[in-house]
Amino acid sequence: MKHPKEEKTFVMVKPDGVRKGLIGEVIKRFEQHDLKIVALEMFQPDFGQIDNHYPKKEEWITRLGEKTKTTYEKYGYDLLEDFGTDDTSKIGPEVRKWLVDYMLSAPLVKMIVQGVHAVDVIRKLAGDTLPYRAAVGTIRGDFSIDSPALANKEKRAVANIIHCSETPEEAEHEIKHWFGDAKIYNYKRFGVDE
Ligand code: ATP
Ligand code: MG
């Protein structure tokens, strides 16, 4: 068993977060919560890196299509008019494409964050996936009001400032994918590690 303080998660400041000048704000909030940045880099991803970051499983892609269908039904929009189909297995790949385009639209900042319950604490600080629904006080709730109703109309992905791993397993996979053999640093935070 790993020590609880060794839990790590993967975070990326997405293009809208970088372009809104929120890199410092995001890192500040993590550090405020006694989490430790142990690797950090700005970079321009290429298509393959982003394409491999998002799952390629049909199940996951169809789920993206289903989310879109739910939005359309909720707001009374016409799926057939915008997508030419109401088949979620055909809409899913289209939404995935928007997601890849969005992630390639500016440099990203990737980091590994370490601390007790790092995965869950960062998800809590990030807030709901859909910014218009995210609680005030969370990163997404404080700096965005984007919604699938607007994004789907504009044929783009929901812009929600950061990405963060959903589970420790996903974190491990994403850390390997994005950092490979790069160095992860080890240091003692005042008041946290000593
Ligand atoms: P992330 O994985 O980016 O941290 P998440 O785990 O909260 O976010 P997922 O369900 O994994 O959300 O969706 C991945 C990304 O797809 C979201 O961050 C968002 O940018 C985009 N997205 C999600 N739902 C929709 C939608 N209905 N329409 C357009 N884009 C969406
Ligand atoms: Mg996710």
Tab-separated table of C-alpha atoms and ligand atoms in Angstrom:
chain	number	residue	atom	x	y	z
A	1	MET	CA	0.000	0.000	0.000
A	2	LYS	CA	1.219	3.470	-0.937
A	3	HIS	CA	1.267	6.158	1.748
A	4	PRO	CA	-1.827	8.426	1.398
A	5	LYS	CA	0.453	11.435	0.830
A	6	GLU	CA	1.856	9.750	-2.287
A	7	GLU	CA	-1.401	9.777	-4.273
A	8	LYS	CA	-0.873	11.532	-7.605
A	9	THR	CA	-3.225	12.942	-10.196
A	10	PHE	CA	-2.844	14.401	-13.660
A	11	VAL	CA	-4.081	17.889	-14.562
A	12	MET	CA	-3.986	19.939	-17.758
A	13	VAL	CA	-4.904	23.590	-18.108
A	14	LYS	CA	-6.961	23.513	-21.311
A	15	PRO	CA	-6.766	26.121	-24.127
A	16	ASP	CA	-9.478	28.338	-22.621
A	17	GLY	CA	-7.736	28.275	-19.225
A	18	VAL	CA	-4.411	29.278	-20.800
A	19	ARG	CA	-6.020	31.989	-22.965
A	20	LYS	CA	-7.968	33.431	-20.036
A	21	GLY	CA	-4.719	33.790	-18.064
A	22	LEU	CA	-5.751	31.283	-15.403
A	23	ILE	CA	-2.598	29.140	-15.147
A	24	GLY	CA	-1.516	30.829	-11.910
A	25	GLU	CA	-5.022	30.870	-10.444
A	26	VAL	CA	-5.412	27.120	-11.021
A	27	ILE	CA	-2.037	26.268	-9.481
A	28	LYS	CA	-2.697	28.631	-6.560
A	29	ARG	CA	-5.882	26.788	-5.667
A	30	PHE	CA	-4.127	23.417	-5.658
A	31	GLU	CA	-1.283	24.701	-3.501
A	32	GLN	CA	-3.743	26.367	-1.122
A	33	HIS	CA	-5.184	22.940	-0.440
A	34	ASP	CA	-1.830	21.479	0.603
A	35	LEU	CA	-1.360	19.718	-2.719
A	36	LYS	CA	2.133	19.634	-4.174
A	37	ILE	CA	3.104	20.242	-7.821
A	38	VAL	CA	5.684	17.542	-8.611
A	39	ALA	CA	5.962	18.019	-12.412
A	40	LEU	CA	4.949	20.938	-14.648
A	41	GLU	CA	5.318	21.944	-18.327
A	42	MET	CA	3.765	24.106	-21.051
A	43	PHE	CA	3.669	22.488	-24.476
A	44	GLN	CA	1.829	22.408	-27.814
A	45	PRO	CA	0.299	18.952	-28.204
A	46	ASP	CA	0.075	17.228	-31.578
A	47	PHE	CA	-2.967	15.467	-32.978
A	48	GLY	CA	-1.790	11.981	-31.999
A	49	GLN	CA	-1.193	12.903	-28.373
A	50	ILE	CA	-4.694	14.331	-27.947
A	51	ASP	CA	-6.292	11.570	-29.995
A	52	ASN	CA	-4.693	8.990	-27.710
A	53	HIS	CA	-5.581	10.931	-24.556
A	54	TYR	CA	-9.330	10.550	-25.053
A	55	PRO	CA	-10.635	6.983	-24.966
A	56	LYS	CA	-11.296	5.321	-28.320
A	57	LYS	CA	-13.690	2.729	-26.914
A	58	GLU	CA	-17.039	2.757	-28.670
A	59	GLU	CA	-18.746	2.824	-25.282
A	60	TRP	CA	-17.066	6.097	-24.279
A	61	ILE	CA	-17.696	7.700	-27.674
A	62	THR	CA	-21.364	6.716	-27.655
A	63	ARG	CA	-21.659	8.154	-24.130
A	64	LEU	CA	-20.472	11.514	-25.537
A	65	GLY	CA	-23.209	11.227	-28.192
A	66	GLU	CA	-25.781	10.414	-25.521
A	67	LYS	CA	-24.819	13.486	-23.488
A	68	THR	CA	-25.366	15.605	-26.588
A	69	LYS	CA	-28.733	13.959	-27.280
A	70	THR	CA	-29.832	14.634	-23.694
A	71	THR	CA	-28.942	18.330	-24.108
A	72	TYR	CA	-30.854	18.558	-27.370
A	73	GLU	CA	-33.929	16.965	-25.834
A	74	LYS	CA	-33.756	19.164	-22.754
A	75	TYR	CA	-33.609	22.391	-24.787
A	76	GLY	CA	-35.890	21.280	-27.613
A	77	TYR	CA	-33.174	21.452	-30.288
A	78	ASP	CA	-33.287	19.401	-33.462
A	79	LEU	CA	-30.570	16.708	-33.646
A	80	LEU	CA	-31.440	15.849	-37.257
A	81	GLU	CA	-31.038	19.467	-38.346
A	82	ASP	CA	-27.584	19.861	-36.716
A	83	PHE	CA	-26.107	16.359	-37.111
A	84	GLY	CA	-28.168	14.803	-39.904
A	85	THR	CA	-28.844	11.836	-37.578
A	86	ASP	CA	-30.159	11.045	-34.107
A	87	ASP	CA	-27.947	7.955	-33.773
A	88	THR	CA	-25.697	8.510	-30.697
A	89	SER	CA	-23.022	6.185	-32.106
A	90	LYS	CA	-22.679	8.605	-35.073
A	91	ILE	CA	-22.966	11.809	-33.014
A	92	GLY	CA	-20.320	10.604	-30.507
A	93	PRO	CA	-17.408	10.624	-33.004
A	94	GLU	CA	-18.421	14.123	-34.169
A	95	VAL	CA	-18.315	15.445	-30.581
A	96	ARG	CA	-14.988	13.658	-30.011
A	97	LYS	CA	-13.635	15.525	-33.068
A	98	TRP	CA	-14.733	18.863	-31.548
A	99	LEU	CA	-12.929	17.874	-28.382
A	100	VAL	CA	-9.672	17.147	-30.243
A	101	ASP	CA	-9.904	20.442	-32.217
A	102	TYR	CA	-10.476	22.373	-28.992
A	103	MET	CA	-7.508	20.758	-27.247
A	104	LEU	CA	-5.208	21.610	-30.188
A	105	SER	CA	-6.273	25.275	-30.331
A	106	ALA	CA	-3.603	26.672	-27.921
A	107	PRO	CA	-0.673	25.440	-25.831
A	108	LEU	CA	-1.558	23.431	-22.740
A	109	VAL	CA	-0.009	23.245	-19.297
A	110	LYS	CA	0.342	19.737	-17.939
A	111	MET	CA	1.179	18.841	-14.364
A	112	ILE	CA	1.308	16.067	-11.823
A	113	VAL	CA	-0.178	16.969	-8.469
A	114	GLN	CA	0.475	14.975	-5.330
A	115	GLY	CA	-1.203	14.814	-1.923
A	116	VAL	CA	-3.812	13.127	0.241
A	117	HIS	CA	-6.823	12.171	-1.924
A	118	ALA	CA	-5.271	14.188	-4.766
A	119	VAL	CA	-7.671	12.750	-7.378
A	120	ASP	CA	-10.877	13.498	-5.464
A	121	VAL	CA	-9.725	16.812	-4.032
A	122	ILE	CA	-8.794	18.120	-7.479
A	123	ARG	CA	-12.137	16.944	-8.950
A	124	LYS	CA	-13.843	18.842	-6.115
A	125	LEU	CA	-11.789	21.996	-6.765
A	126	ALA	CA	-12.467	21.687	-10.524
A	127	GLY	CA	-16.254	21.412	-10.108
A	128	ASP	CA	-18.886	19.933	-12.416
A	129	THR	CA	-17.843	19.110	-16.003
A	130	LEU	CA	-20.405	21.614	-17.295
A	131	PRO	CA	-19.375	25.080	-16.054
A	132	TYR	CA	-22.904	26.562	-16.010
A	133	ARG	CA	-23.765	23.907	-13.426
A	134	ALA	CA	-20.483	23.988	-11.471
A	135	ALA	CA	-20.726	25.382	-7.942
A	136	VAL	CA	-19.476	28.896	-7.233
A	137	GLY	CA	-16.084	28.551	-5.546
A	138	THR	CA	-14.901	25.848	-7.941
A	139	ILE	CA	-12.503	26.577	-10.820
A	140	ARG	CA	-15.102	25.853	-13.496
A	141	GLY	CA	-17.889	27.589	-11.555
A	142	ASP	CA	-15.878	30.743	-10.919
A	143	PHE	CA	-14.359	31.275	-14.373
A	144	SER	CA	-16.781	29.910	-16.949
A	145	ILE	CA	-20.493	29.621	-17.673
A	146	ASP	CA	-20.090	27.474	-20.787
A	147	SER	CA	-22.786	24.899	-21.465
A	148	PRO	CA	-23.483	22.105	-23.931
A	149	ALA	CA	-26.557	24.033	-25.090
A	150	LEU	CA	-24.264	26.786	-26.407
A	151	ALA	CA	-21.295	24.581	-27.355
A	152	ASN	CA	-23.343	22.089	-29.353
A	153	LYS	CA	-25.070	24.949	-31.221
A	154	GLU	CA	-21.633	26.358	-32.078
A	155	LYS	CA	-20.361	22.877	-33.015
A	156	ARG	CA	-17.550	22.826	-30.469
A	157	ALA	CA	-16.660	21.070	-27.224
A	158	VAL	CA	-17.639	22.463	-23.841
A	159	ALA	CA	-14.725	24.643	-22.675
A	160	ASN	CA	-14.133	23.968	-18.996
A	161	ILE	CA	-10.671	25.386	-18.089
A	162	ILE	CA	-8.960	22.206	-16.901
A	163	HIS	CA	-8.822	18.469	-17.338
A	164	CYS	CA	-8.234	16.265	-14.311
A	165	SER	CA	-8.143	12.484	-13.907
A	166	GLU	CA	-11.374	10.868	-12.681
A	167	THR	CA	-9.846	7.901	-10.789
A	168	PRO	CA	-6.395	6.871	-9.490
A	169	GLU	CA	-6.241	4.261	-12.303
A	170	GLU	CA	-6.997	6.911	-14.933
A	171	ALA	CA	-4.372	9.151	-13.263
A	172	GLU	CA	-1.707	6.466	-13.526
A	173	HIS	CA	-2.516	5.889	-17.193
A	174	GLU	CA	-2.542	9.622	-18.001
A	175	ILE	CA	0.696	10.331	-16.115
A	176	LYS	CA	2.391	7.622	-18.169
A	177	HIS	CA	0.867	8.933	-21.401
A	178	TRP	CA	1.795	12.595	-20.825
A	179	PHE	CA	5.033	12.401	-18.847
A	180	GLY	CA	6.536	9.062	-19.886
A	181	ASP	CA	9.957	8.820	-18.287
A	182	ALA	CA	10.181	12.530	-17.414
A	183	LYS	CA	11.330	13.360	-13.931
A	184	ILE	CA	8.818	13.593	-11.111
A	185	TYR	CA	10.216	15.728	-8.298
A	186	ASN	CA	10.270	14.944	-4.625
A	187	TYR	CA	10.423	17.670	-1.978
A	188	LYS	CA	8.949	18.456	1.403
A	189	ARG	CA	6.167	21.032	1.690
A	190	PHE	CA	6.386	23.205	4.809
A	191	GLY	CA	3.545	22.363	7.181
A	192	VAL	CA	2.503	19.368	5.104
A	193	ASP	CA	5.426	16.975	4.930
A	194	GLU	CA	7.261	18.113	8.052
B	1	ATP	P1	-12.220	15.965	-18.299
B	1	ATP	O1	-12.131	14.504	-18.677
B	1	ATP	O2	-11.881	16.907	-19.426
B	1	ATP	O3	-11.525	16.326	-17.020
B	1	ATP	P2	-14.782	15.374	-17.301
B	1	ATP	O4	-14.185	14.092	-16.833
B	1	ATP	O5	-15.417	16.236	-16.259
B	1	ATP	O6	-13.740	16.301	-18.008
B	1	ATP	P3	-15.903	13.881	-19.541
B	1	ATP	O7	-17.254	13.304	-19.373
B	1	ATP	O8	-14.691	13.002	-19.422
B	1	ATP	O9	-15.800	15.117	-18.509
B	1	ATP	O10	-15.895	14.649	-20.938
B	1	ATP	C1	-14.671	15.041	-21.547
B	1	ATP	C2	-14.780	16.451	-22.116
B	1	ATP	O11	-15.752	16.475	-23.172
B	1	ATP	C3	-15.298	17.508	-21.135
B	1	ATP	O12	-14.283	18.017	-20.307
B	1	ATP	C4	-15.853	18.579	-22.074
B	1	ATP	O13	-14.807	19.419	-22.561
B	1	ATP	C5	-16.379	17.749	-23.233
B	1	ATP	N1	-17.842	17.521	-23.160
B	1	ATP	C6	-18.483	16.790	-22.241
B	1	ATP	N2	-19.803	16.749	-22.488
B	1	ATP	C7	-20.004	17.479	-23.618
B	1	ATP	C8	-21.132	17.836	-24.431
B	1	ATP	N3	-22.368	17.430	-24.124
B	1	ATP	N4	-20.939	18.600	-25.510
B	1	ATP	C9	-19.701	19.022	-25.854
B	1	ATP	N5	-18.602	18.722	-25.159
B	1	ATP	C10	-18.723	17.969	-24.052
B	2	MG	MG	-13.044	12.720	-18.085
